[in-house]
PDB file of C-alpha atoms in Angstrom:
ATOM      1  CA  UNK A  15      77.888 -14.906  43.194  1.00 64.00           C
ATOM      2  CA  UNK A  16      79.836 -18.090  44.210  1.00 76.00           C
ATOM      3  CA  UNK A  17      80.803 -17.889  47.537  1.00 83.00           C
ATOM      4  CA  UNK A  18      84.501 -17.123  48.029  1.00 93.00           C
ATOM      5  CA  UNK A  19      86.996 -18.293  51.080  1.00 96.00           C
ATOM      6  CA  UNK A  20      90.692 -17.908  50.855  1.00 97.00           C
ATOM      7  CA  UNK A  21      93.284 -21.049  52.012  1.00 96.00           C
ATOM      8  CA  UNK A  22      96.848 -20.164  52.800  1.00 96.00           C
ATOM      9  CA  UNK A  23      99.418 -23.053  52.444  1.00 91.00           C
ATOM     10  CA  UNK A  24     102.202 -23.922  54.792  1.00 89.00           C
ATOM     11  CA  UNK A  25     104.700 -22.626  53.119  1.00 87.00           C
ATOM     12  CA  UNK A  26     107.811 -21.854  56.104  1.00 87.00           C
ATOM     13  CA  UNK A  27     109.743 -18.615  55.956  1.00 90.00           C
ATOM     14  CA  UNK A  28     108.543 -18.249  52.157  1.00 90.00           C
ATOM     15  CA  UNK A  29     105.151 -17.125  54.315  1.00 93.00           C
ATOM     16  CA  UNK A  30     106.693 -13.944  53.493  1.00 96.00           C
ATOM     17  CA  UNK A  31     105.485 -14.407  49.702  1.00 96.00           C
ATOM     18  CA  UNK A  32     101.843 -15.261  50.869  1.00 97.00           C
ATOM     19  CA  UNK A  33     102.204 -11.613  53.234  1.00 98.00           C
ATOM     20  CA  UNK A  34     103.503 -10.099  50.153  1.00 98.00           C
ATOM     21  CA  UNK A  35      99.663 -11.147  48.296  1.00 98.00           C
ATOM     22  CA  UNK A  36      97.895 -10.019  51.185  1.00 98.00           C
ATOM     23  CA  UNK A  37      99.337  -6.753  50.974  1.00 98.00           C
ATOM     24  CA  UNK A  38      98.442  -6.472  47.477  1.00 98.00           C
ATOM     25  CA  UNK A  39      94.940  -7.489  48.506  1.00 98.00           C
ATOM     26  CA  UNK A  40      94.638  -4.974  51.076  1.00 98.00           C
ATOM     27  CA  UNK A  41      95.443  -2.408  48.753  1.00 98.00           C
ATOM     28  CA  UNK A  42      93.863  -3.466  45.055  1.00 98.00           C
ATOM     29  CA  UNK A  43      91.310  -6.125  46.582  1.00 98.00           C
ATOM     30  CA  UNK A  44      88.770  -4.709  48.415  1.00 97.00           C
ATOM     31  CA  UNK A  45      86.550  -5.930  45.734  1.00 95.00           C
ATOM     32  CA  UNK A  46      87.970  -9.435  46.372  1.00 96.00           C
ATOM     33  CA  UNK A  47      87.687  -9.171  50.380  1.00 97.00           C
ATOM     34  CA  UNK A  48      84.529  -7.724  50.671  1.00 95.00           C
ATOM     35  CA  UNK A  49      83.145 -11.529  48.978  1.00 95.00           C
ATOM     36  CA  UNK A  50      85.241 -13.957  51.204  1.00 96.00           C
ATOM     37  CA  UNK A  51      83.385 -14.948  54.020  1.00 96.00           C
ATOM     38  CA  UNK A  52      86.190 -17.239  55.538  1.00 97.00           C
ATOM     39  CA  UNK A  53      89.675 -18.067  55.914  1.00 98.00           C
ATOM     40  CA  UNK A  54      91.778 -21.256  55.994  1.00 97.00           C
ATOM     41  CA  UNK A  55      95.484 -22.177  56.790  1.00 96.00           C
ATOM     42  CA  UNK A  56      98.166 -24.711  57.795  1.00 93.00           C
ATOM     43  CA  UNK A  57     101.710 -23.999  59.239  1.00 91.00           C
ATOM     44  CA  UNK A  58     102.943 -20.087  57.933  1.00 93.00           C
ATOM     45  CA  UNK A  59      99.437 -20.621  56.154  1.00 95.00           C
ATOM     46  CA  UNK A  60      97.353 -20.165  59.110  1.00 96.00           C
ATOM     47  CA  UNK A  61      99.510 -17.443  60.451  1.00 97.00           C
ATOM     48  CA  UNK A  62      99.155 -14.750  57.256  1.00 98.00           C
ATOM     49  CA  UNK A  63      95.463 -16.138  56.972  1.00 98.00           C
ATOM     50  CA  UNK A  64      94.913 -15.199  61.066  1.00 98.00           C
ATOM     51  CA  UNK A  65      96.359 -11.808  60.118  1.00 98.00           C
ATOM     52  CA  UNK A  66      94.140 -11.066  57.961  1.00 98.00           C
ATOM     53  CA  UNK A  67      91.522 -12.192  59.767  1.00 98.00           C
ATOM     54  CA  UNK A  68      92.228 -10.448  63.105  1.00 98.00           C
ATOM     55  CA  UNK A  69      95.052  -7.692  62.170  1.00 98.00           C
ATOM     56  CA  UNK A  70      95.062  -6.732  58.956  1.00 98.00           C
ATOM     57  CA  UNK A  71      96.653  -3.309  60.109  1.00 97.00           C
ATOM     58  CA  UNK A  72      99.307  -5.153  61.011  1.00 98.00           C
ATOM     59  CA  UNK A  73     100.815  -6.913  57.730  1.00 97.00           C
ATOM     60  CA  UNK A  74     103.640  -4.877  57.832  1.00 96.00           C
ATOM     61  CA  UNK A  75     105.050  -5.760  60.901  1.00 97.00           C
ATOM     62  CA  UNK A  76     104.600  -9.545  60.375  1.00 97.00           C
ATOM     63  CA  UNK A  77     106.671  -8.723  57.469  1.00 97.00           C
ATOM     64  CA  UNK A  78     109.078  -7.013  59.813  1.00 97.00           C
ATOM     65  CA  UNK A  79     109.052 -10.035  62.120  1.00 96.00           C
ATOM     66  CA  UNK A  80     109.268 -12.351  59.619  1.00 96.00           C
ATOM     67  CA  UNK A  81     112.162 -11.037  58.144  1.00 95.00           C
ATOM     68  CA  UNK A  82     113.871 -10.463  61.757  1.00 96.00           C
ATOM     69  CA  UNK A  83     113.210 -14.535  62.840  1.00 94.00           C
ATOM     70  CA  UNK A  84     114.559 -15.115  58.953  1.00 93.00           C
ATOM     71  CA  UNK A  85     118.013 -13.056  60.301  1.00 94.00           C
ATOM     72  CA  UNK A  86     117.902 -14.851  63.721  1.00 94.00           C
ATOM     73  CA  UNK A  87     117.605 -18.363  62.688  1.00 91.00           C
ATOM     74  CA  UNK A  88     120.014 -17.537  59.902  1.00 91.00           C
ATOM     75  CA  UNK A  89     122.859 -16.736  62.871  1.00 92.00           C
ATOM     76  CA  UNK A  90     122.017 -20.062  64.206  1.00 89.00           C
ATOM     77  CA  UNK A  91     125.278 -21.973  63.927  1.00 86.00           C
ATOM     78  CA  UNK A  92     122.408 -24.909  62.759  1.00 82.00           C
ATOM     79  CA  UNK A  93     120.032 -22.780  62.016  1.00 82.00           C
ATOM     80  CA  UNK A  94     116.493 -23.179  63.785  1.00 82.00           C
ATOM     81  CA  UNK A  95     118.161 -26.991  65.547  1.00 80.00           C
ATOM     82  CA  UNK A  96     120.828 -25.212  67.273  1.00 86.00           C
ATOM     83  CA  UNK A  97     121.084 -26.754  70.949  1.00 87.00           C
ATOM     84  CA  UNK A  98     119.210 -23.977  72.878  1.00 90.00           C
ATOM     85  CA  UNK A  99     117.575 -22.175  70.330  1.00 88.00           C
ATOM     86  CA  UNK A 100     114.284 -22.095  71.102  1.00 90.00           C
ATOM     87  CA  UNK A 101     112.126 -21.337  67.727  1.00 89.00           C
ATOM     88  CA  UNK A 102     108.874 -22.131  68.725  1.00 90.00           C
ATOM     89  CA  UNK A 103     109.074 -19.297  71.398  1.00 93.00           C
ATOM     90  CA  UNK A 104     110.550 -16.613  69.261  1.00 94.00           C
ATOM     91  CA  UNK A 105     107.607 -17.536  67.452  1.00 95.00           C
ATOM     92  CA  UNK A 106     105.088 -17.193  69.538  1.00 96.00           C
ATOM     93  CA  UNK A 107     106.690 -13.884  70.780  1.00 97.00           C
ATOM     94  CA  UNK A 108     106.237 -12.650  67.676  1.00 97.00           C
ATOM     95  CA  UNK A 109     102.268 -14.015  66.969  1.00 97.00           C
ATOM     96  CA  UNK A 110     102.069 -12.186  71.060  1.00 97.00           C
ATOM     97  CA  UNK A 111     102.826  -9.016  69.486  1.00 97.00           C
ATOM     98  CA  UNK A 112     100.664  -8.976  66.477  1.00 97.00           C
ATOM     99  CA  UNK A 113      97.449 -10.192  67.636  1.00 98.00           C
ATOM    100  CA  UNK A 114      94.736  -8.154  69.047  1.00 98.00           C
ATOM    101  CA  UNK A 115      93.354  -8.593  72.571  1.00 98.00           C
ATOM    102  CA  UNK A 116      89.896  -9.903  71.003  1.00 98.00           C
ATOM    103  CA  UNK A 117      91.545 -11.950  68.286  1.00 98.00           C
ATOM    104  CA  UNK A 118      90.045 -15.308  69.216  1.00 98.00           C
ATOM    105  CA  UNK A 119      87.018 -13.272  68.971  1.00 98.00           C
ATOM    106  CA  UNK A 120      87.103 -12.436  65.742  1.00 98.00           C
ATOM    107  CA  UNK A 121      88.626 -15.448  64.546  1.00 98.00           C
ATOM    108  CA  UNK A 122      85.852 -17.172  65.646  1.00 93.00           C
ATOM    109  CA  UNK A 123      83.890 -19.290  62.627  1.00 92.00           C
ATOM    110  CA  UNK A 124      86.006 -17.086  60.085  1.00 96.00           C
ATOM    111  CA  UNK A 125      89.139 -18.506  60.451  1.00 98.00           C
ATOM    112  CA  UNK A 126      89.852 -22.534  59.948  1.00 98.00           C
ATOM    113  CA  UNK A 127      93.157 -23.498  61.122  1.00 96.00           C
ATOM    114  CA  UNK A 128      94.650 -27.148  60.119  1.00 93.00           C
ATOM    115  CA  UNK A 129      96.301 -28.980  62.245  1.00 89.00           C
ATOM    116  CA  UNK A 130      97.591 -32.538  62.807  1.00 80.00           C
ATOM    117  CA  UNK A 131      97.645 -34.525  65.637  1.00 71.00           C
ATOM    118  CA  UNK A 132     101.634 -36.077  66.100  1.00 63.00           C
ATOM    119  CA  UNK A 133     100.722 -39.527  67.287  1.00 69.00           C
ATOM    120  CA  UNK A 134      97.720 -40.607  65.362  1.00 71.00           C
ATOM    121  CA  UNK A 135      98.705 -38.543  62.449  1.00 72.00           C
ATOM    122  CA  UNK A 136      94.480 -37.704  61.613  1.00 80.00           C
ATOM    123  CA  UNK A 137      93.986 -34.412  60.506  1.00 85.00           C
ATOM    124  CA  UNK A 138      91.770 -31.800  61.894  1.00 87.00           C
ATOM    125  CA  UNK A 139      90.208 -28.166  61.500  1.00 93.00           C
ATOM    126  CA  UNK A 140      89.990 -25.668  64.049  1.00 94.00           C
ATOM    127  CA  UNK A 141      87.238 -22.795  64.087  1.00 96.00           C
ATOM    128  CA  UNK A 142      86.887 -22.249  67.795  1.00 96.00           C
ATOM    129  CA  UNK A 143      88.609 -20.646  69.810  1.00 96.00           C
ATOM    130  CA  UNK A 144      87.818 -19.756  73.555  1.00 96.00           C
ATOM    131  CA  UNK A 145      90.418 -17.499  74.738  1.00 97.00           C
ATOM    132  CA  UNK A 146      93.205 -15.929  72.697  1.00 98.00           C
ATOM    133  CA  UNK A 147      95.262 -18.285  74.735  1.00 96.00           C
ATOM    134  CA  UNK A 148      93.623 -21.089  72.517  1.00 96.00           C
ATOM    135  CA  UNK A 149      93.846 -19.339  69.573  1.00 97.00           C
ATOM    136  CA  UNK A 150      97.988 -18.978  69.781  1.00 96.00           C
ATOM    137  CA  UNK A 151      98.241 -22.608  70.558  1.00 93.00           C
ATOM    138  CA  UNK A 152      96.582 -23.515  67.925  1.00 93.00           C
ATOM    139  CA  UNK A 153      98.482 -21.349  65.875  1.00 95.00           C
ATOM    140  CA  UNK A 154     101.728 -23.069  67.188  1.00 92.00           C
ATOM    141  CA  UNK A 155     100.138 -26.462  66.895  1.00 89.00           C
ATOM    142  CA  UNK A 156      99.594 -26.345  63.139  1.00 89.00           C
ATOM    143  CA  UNK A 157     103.140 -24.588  62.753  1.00 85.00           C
ATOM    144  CA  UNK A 158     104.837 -27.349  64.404  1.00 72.00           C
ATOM    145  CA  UNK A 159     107.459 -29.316  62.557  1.00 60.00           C
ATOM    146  CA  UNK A 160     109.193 -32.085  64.366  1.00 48.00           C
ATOM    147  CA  UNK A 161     112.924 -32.068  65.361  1.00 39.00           C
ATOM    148  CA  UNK A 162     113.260 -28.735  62.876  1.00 41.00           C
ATOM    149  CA  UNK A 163     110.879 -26.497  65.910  1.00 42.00           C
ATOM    150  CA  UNK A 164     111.685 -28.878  68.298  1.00 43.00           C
ATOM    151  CA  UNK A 165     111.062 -32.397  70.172  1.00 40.00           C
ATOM    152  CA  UNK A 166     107.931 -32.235  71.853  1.00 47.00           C
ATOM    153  CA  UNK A 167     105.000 -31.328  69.733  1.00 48.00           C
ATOM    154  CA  UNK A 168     102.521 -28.405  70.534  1.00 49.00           C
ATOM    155  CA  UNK A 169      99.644 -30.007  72.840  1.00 50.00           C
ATOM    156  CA  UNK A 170      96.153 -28.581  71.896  1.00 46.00           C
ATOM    157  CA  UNK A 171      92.662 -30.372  72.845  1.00 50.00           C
ATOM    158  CA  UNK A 172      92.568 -30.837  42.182  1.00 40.00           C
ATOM    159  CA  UNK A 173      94.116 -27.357  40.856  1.00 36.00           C
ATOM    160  CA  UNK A 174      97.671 -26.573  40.711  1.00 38.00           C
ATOM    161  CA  UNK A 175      98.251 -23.360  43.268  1.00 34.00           C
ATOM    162  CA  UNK A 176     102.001 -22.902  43.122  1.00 42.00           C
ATOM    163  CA  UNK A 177     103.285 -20.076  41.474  1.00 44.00           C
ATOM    164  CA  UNK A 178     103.800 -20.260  37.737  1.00 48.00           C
ATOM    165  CA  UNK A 179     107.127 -20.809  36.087  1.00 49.00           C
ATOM    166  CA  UNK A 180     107.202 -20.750  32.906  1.00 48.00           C
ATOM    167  CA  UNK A 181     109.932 -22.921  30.299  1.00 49.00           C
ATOM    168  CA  UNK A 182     111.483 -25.100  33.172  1.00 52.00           C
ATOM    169  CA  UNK A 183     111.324 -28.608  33.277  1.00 53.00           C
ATOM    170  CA  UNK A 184     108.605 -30.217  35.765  1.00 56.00           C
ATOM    171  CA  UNK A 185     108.628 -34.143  37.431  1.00 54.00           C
ATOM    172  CA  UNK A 186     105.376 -35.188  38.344  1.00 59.00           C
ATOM    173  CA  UNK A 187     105.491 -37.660  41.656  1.00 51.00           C
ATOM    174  CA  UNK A 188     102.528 -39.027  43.316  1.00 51.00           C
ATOM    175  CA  UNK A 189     103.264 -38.379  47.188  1.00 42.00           C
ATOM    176  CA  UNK A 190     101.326 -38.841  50.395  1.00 43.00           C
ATOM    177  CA  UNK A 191      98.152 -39.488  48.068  1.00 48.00           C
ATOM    178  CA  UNK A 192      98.991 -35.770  46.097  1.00 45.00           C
ATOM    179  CA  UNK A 193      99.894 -35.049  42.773  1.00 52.00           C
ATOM    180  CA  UNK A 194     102.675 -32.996  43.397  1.00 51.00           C
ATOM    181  CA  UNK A 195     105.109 -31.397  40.471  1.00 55.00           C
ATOM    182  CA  UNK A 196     109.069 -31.632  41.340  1.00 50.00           C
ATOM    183  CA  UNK A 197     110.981 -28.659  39.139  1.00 55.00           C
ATOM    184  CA  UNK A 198     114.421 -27.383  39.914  1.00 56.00           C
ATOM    185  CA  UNK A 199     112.183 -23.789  41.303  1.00 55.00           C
ATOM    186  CA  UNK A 200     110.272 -26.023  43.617  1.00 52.00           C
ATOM    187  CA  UNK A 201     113.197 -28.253  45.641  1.00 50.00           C
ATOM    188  CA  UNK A 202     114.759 -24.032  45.741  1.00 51.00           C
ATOM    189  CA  UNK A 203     111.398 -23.221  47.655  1.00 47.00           C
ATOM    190  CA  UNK A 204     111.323 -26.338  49.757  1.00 49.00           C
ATOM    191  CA  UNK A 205     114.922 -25.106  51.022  1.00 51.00           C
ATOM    192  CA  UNK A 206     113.986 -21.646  51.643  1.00 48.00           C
ATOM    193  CA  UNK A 207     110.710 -22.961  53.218  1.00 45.00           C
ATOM    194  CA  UNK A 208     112.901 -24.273  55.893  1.00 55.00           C
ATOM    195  CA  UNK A 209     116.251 -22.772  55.991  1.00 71.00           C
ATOM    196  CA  UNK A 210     115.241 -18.736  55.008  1.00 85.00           C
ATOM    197  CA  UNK A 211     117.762 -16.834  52.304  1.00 87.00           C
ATOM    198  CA  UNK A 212     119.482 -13.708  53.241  1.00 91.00           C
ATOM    199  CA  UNK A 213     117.167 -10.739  54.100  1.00 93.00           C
ATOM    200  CA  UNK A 214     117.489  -9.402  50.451  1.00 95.00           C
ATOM    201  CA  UNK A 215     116.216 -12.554  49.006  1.00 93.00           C
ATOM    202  CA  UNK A 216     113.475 -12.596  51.835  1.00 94.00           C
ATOM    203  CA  UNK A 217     112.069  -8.966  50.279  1.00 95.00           C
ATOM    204  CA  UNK A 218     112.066 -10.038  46.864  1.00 96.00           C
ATOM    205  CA  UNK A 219     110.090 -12.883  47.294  1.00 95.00           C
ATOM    206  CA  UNK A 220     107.655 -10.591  49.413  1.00 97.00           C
ATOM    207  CA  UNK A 221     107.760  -8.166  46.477  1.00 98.00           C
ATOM    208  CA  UNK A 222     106.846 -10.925  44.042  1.00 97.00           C
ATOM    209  CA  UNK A 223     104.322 -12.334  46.272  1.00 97.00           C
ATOM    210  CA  UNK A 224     102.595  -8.553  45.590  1.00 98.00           C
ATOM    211  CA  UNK A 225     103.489  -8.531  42.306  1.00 98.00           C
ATOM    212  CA  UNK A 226     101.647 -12.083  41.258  1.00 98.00           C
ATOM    213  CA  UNK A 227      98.758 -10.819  43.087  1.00 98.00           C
ATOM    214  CA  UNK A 228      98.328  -7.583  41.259  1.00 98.00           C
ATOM    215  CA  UNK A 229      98.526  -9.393  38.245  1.00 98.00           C
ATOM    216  CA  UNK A 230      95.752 -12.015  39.696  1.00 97.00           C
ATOM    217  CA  UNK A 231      93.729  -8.967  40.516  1.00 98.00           C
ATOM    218  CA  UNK A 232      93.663  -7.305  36.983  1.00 98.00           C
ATOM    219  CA  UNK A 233      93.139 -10.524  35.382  1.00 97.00           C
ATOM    220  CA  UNK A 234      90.249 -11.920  37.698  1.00 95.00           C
ATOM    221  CA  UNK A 235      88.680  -7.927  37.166  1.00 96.00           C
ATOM    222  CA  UNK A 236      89.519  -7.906  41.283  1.00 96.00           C
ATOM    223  CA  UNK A 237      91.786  -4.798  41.195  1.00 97.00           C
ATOM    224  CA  UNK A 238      90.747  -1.746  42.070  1.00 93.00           C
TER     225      UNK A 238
END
């Protein structure tokens, strides 16, 4: 068999939809899991793909968090630019919680975290990770967007994947050397990527997130 590795976009607060498929793979994809020898992730990406990797115990509160940082940036009279809201350290509050003590240990050489450096704009991916310490900046590094998490950036030394929609009109654009397709669905996700829907919203999309996976599962002859 082919070997198998799993990639998590960035994807902002609609990380809750990528949660949402790893719950569905914790619970119908052993099968699947027991092949992949390695996880990959940028931004939200890299968070869900370290959970898995490190605390897979704990998807359910990462849901909880994410939902609760959702609510907080929400009451943000700017949302997550407000003068003196902080967003990169609620956070990493939250990422303090949910990783083990060993994490970086585990993590180590099975989980590949993108991210970018913010003057020379090269791109990089991470696989070591000497203390946990390490492993949360890194985690903040590659989740770091500028001016909407802050000023200063985090200091650290061919398939279409998007979910299906079917009957609505798509745009195709060629952007930053992708082929990307524009629809009416996609600019919604972009918004809720950045500025998160009310906490009702925020479940459904976690529900559907489980609810494409299953589907995956059964299809791929993954579920169990």
């Amino acid at each position: 068999m082919a070997v198998l590795n799993l990639s998590f976009a960035a994807c902002g607060f609609m990380g809750i939809y990528q949660l949402g498929v790893l719950g569905a793979f914790l619970r119908h994809g052993q099968k699947l899991l027991q092949e992949v020898q390695a996880c990959a992730g940028a931004s939200a990406g890299a968070l869900v793909a370290t959970v898995l990797v490190t605390a897979p115990d704990k998807v359910e509160r990462c849901k909880e968090f994410t939902c609760r940082l959702a609510s907080e940036v929400r009451s943000q009279k700017l949302g997550a630019v407000t003068p003196g809201y902080d967003f990169m350290l609620a956070l990493r509050d939250g990422i303090e919680d949910i990783l083990p003590p060993n994490a970086h240990q585990i993590a180590g050489d099975r989980l590949h975290i993108s991210i970018t450096h913010s003057r020379t704009r090269r791109n990089c991916m991470v696989s070591h990770f000497p203390s946990r310490e390490d492993l949360i900046k890194v985690l903040l590094a590659s989740s770091f967007v500028p001016v909407y998490a802050g000023i200063k950036a985090v200091e650290y030394q061919s398939q279409d994947i998007c979910p299906p929609r079917i009957g609505r009109a798509t745009f195709p654009l060629k952007l930053a050397n992708m082929d990307v397709d524009f629809s009416t669905d996609n600019i919604k996700r972009l918004n809720q990527a950045l500025f998160p829907p009310a906490l009702s919203r925020m479940k459904m999309i976690g529900q559907e997130g489980f609810d494409d996976a299953v589907r995956f599962l059964k299809k791929e002859n993954w579920f169990l």
